[in-house]
Every structure is written in structure tokens, then in C-alpha cells.
């Protein structure tokens, strides 16, 4: 009987895992890459799979509810916050090319011992954003950014200095949405790509190649409960969208979980806003491990992100946990927002940054 040779995957040639994709991207854009970056990324994907397994069974395991502690922001830590953080710290800790990490769940940055010479990367992350939504089965997520270790940085230096880098320094950024399916979206500066976790093989498989934000969407996304405390220019802009100023009356979609609200905005277009409020005059979202990653991905997909005055990626961080207002969306919505917040088009900084980012 003739032996039939079936090459692995030939029955389903579309299977491209995130590891394969990273290696392909590295070979395409940095031919001399050593695979060190994909080794790092495999630490993040493993940690998110560990977290996903718990999130999926949250109602069945003793992981619902509060862990009893509070984080740096005096927010009650959920048990899954702590688990997700420990998974990332462990998985990144065994990757010798990671020198320093910083997490929403830990006040200080962590410098791993004995990494002089091998440590090349800094990873900052929000291990489980929106975790208070878990108990009511609403999507939550993990957000991360990867930076180079600054040249000349040594173990004698303050690890915070390794972490406090502008968003433009990011080598890569991504997020995972633990939603109706689990999807990881990432960029290394060469477009944005999405990978859906296939539980039957335990791998993230390419499902959304080269994601582009629609030029114009149909939704705005903000917590209108704070309407009265939004700065007037934000209220004027939202009224403009609501009343058809951009050729259509925008609907409102707001989940209250950044990764889910941003993921919808990335795929469907529109604009997400967390403006300054009386409760959070500097904005609620964190620059380093939320806004920067979202901004990098948005710009790579043809959109833009600002804090209302500056391009998010240009903000010089002064603190690991500093907060920022965030407005992120597609080209049309962001150009219109720019006209509201910086009407004097002669003002070069914002205009230049916007035009630079949107070219
Ligand atoms: P509010 C979740 O707690 C979070 O940090 C983000 O994921 C989300 O976008 C925001 O806060 C929601 O905040 O004030 O609307 O509940």
C-alpha cells in the first residue's frame, strides 16, 4: 500500500503560532536576531495561558473575590490579580534576557539577580486589568510593554531608571483579552497582529493579520457618569460626535475594562476616552503599563493616542505608577479631537505630533 506522506500542518496550512510569527518577523526585519526576543515573548504567552486557565474557571475555583491586600493605588487586590502577577514574575524571572520588570501590583520595579551581561530587556505590565469585573463575567485582560535595557545600565543603578522610558522607546507592546475567546494582540513596530488561543492545542494562532483601525467608526467609549466633571472641551467634543457633527450620530459602548474597550475600538474604529475627572484630575489610567502599550498599538494600526495635550508616546514618565488622561482612536476621530483641544493650528507641538503620528 502506498505510504501517504502528510507534512505537518499541510492539512491546515493556515496555522501560524505566535512563536512562528515572531521568528518570521525577526528574520524579516532583523536578520541577525538570535531568537532572544521570541524566548522572552514565550514567557509572556505562557503566563497568560496560566492566567487564562484560572479566569475560565473563576466561578469553580477559590479565585473569586479579594485577596485581602491592596495595591500601590490602594485598590483591593483580587485573588486573580495576585495570581496573574505571580505567573508573569515567575515566567519572566526564568528568562535570563529579562533584566528588570515593573507591575501594577508591585510598588517597586524588580531587578533580577545575576543578569549583568545577559539581561537585555525591561518588561512592564498590568497583569490583570479590569479584574473587579471577573466576578460578573466581564472581559478582563493583561497589558505589557517591552523596552530595551538602557545602554550602560548596571545592577548598581536604580531599577526605576530602567523602567521610566518614553513610549517611543518600546520594542514591542501587546495585550491579551480574556473574553468570549482569548486573543493576544501585539506589535513590534511592524504592524499589529492578533492571535486567538486555540485551547485544543494550547497555542495562540494567527487570526487577525495586519490589523488596521477603520478611518472612522460609529462609537465613542467613555464613562459618561463623570460627564459633569469632564473638562468642557471634552464635553463639547462628545456632544459633537453624539449630534452628528462627523456625519453620523455616534453610539456609546463602554465596558469598563480598558483592554475590551480598546480592542473593540481597534477593530471597529471610533474613539475611547478616559478624560481628567474631579476624582482623577490626572486621569485614571496608568501611563507606563496601560496607555503606552495601547498608544503604540493604535499608532501602528493607523490611529493615534493623546493625553489631551501631548502624544502619549512622547510623555516623559516620572513615576512607575503615574496616571494619564487617555484619548485613543481612529484617524478621523483623533484629527477632530485635535481641532477641539488645540484649535490654534499654528501650535506646532500637538499638530506636529499628530501629523507625524498619522502619516
Ligand atoms: P471606571 C479597570 O478598573 C480600569 O483600570 C480600566 O480597565 C478601565 O478602562 C477603567 O478602570 C474603568 O474605570 O472609572 O469607568 O470604572
Coordinates of N, CA and C and ligand atoms in Angstrom, one line a residue, residues 75 104 126 128-133 139-141 143 222-226 254-262 272-274 277 279-280 284-286 290 323 326, ligand 1:
X75 N -6.1 50.0 45.7 CA -7.2 49.2 45.1 C -7.1 47.8 45.7
X104 N 1.8 46.7 37.9 CA 0.8 47.4 38.6 C 0.7 46.9 40.0
X126 N 0.5 45.3 33.3 CA -0.7 45.2 34.2 C -1.1 43.8 34.1
X128 N -3.5 41.9 35.3 CA -5.0 41.6 35.1 C -5.8 42.9 35.2
X129 N -5.9 43.6 34.1 CA -6.6 44.9 34.1 C -8.1 44.6 34.1
X130 N -8.8 45.4 34.9 CA -10.3 45.3 35.0 C -10.7 44.1 35.8
X131 N -9.8 43.7 36.7 CA -10.1 42.4 37.5 C -11.4 42.5 38.3
X132 N -11.8 43.7 38.7 CA -13.0 43.7 39.5 C -14.2 43.3 38.7
X133 N -14.1 43.1 37.4 CA -15.2 42.7 36.5 C -15.3 41.2 36.5
X139 N -15.2 40.7 30.4 CA -13.8 40.5 29.9 C -12.8 41.3 30.7
X140 N -11.7 40.7 30.9 CA -10.5 41.3 31.6 C -9.3 41.1 30.7
X141 N -8.1 41.6 31.1 CA -7.0 41.5 30.2 C -5.7 41.7 30.9
X143 N -1.9 43.5 30.0 CA -1.3 44.5 29.1 C 0.2 44.6 29.3
X222 N -16.8 56.1 26.7 CA -16.3 56.9 27.9 C -17.3 56.7 29.0
X223 N -16.9 56.8 30.2 CA -17.8 56.6 31.3 C -18.6 57.9 31.6
X224 N -19.7 58.1 31.0 CA -20.5 59.3 31.0 C -21.0 59.6 32.4
X225 N -20.8 58.7 33.3 CA -21.3 59.1 34.7 C -20.5 60.2 35.2
X226 N -19.3 60.5 34.6 CA -18.4 61.6 35.1 C -18.6 62.8 34.2
X254 N -19.4 51.1 26.3 CA -18.4 51.3 27.4 C -18.5 50.0 28.3
X255 N -17.4 49.3 28.4 CA -17.5 48.0 29.2 C -16.8 48.2 30.5
X256 N -15.9 49.2 30.6 CA -15.3 49.5 31.9 C -14.1 48.6 32.1
X257 N -13.6 48.0 31.0 CA -12.4 47.2 31.1 C -11.5 47.7 29.9
X258 N -10.4 48.3 30.2 CA -9.7 49.0 29.1 C -9.4 48.1 27.9
X259 N -8.9 46.9 28.2 CA -8.5 46.0 27.1 C -9.6 45.7 26.2
X260 N -10.8 45.5 26.8 CA -12.0 45.2 26.0 C -12.5 46.4 25.2
X261 N -12.5 47.6 25.9 CA -13.0 48.8 25.2 C -12.0 49.2 24.1
X262 N -10.7 49.0 24.3 CA -9.7 49.4 23.3 C -9.8 48.4 22.2
X272 N -11.9 56.0 22.2 CA -12.0 55.7 23.6 C -11.5 56.9 24.4
X273 N -12.2 57.3 25.4 CA -11.7 58.4 26.2 C -11.8 58.1 27.7
X274 N -10.6 58.4 28.4 CA -10.7 58.5 29.9 C -10.2 59.9 30.2
X277 N -10.9 63.8 35.5 CA -12.2 64.0 36.2 C -11.9 64.6 37.6
X279 N -12.4 63.2 40.3 CA -11.8 62.1 41.1 C -10.4 61.8 40.7
X280 N -10.1 61.8 39.4 CA -8.8 61.6 38.9 C -8.4 62.7 38.0
X284 N -7.2 58.4 35.1 CA -7.2 57.2 36.0 C -6.2 56.2 35.5
X285 N -6.0 56.1 34.1 CA -5.2 55.0 33.6 C -3.8 55.3 33.8
X286 N -3.0 54.2 33.8 CA -1.5 54.4 34.0 C -0.8 54.5 32.7
X290 N -0.3 50.8 30.8 CA -1.6 50.7 30.1 C -1.6 51.6 28.9
X323 N -0.4 58.3 36.5 CA -1.6 58.2 35.7 C -1.6 59.3 34.6
X326 N -6.4 59.7 28.8 CA -6.1 58.9 27.5 C -7.3 59.1 26.6
Ligands
LIG1 P1 -14.3 53.5 35.6 C1 -10.4 49.0 35.3 O1 -10.6 49.2 36.7 C2 -9.8 50.2 34.7 O2 -8.5 50.4 35.3 C3 -9.7 50.1 33.2 O3 -9.6 48.8 32.8 C4 -11.0 50.7 32.8 O4 -10.9 51.3 31.5 C5 -11.2 51.8 33.8 O5 -10.5 51.4 35.0 C6 -12.7 51.9 34.2 O6 -12.8 53.0 35.1 O7 -14.0 54.7 36.4 O8 -15.0 53.8 34.3 O9 -14.8 52.3 36.4

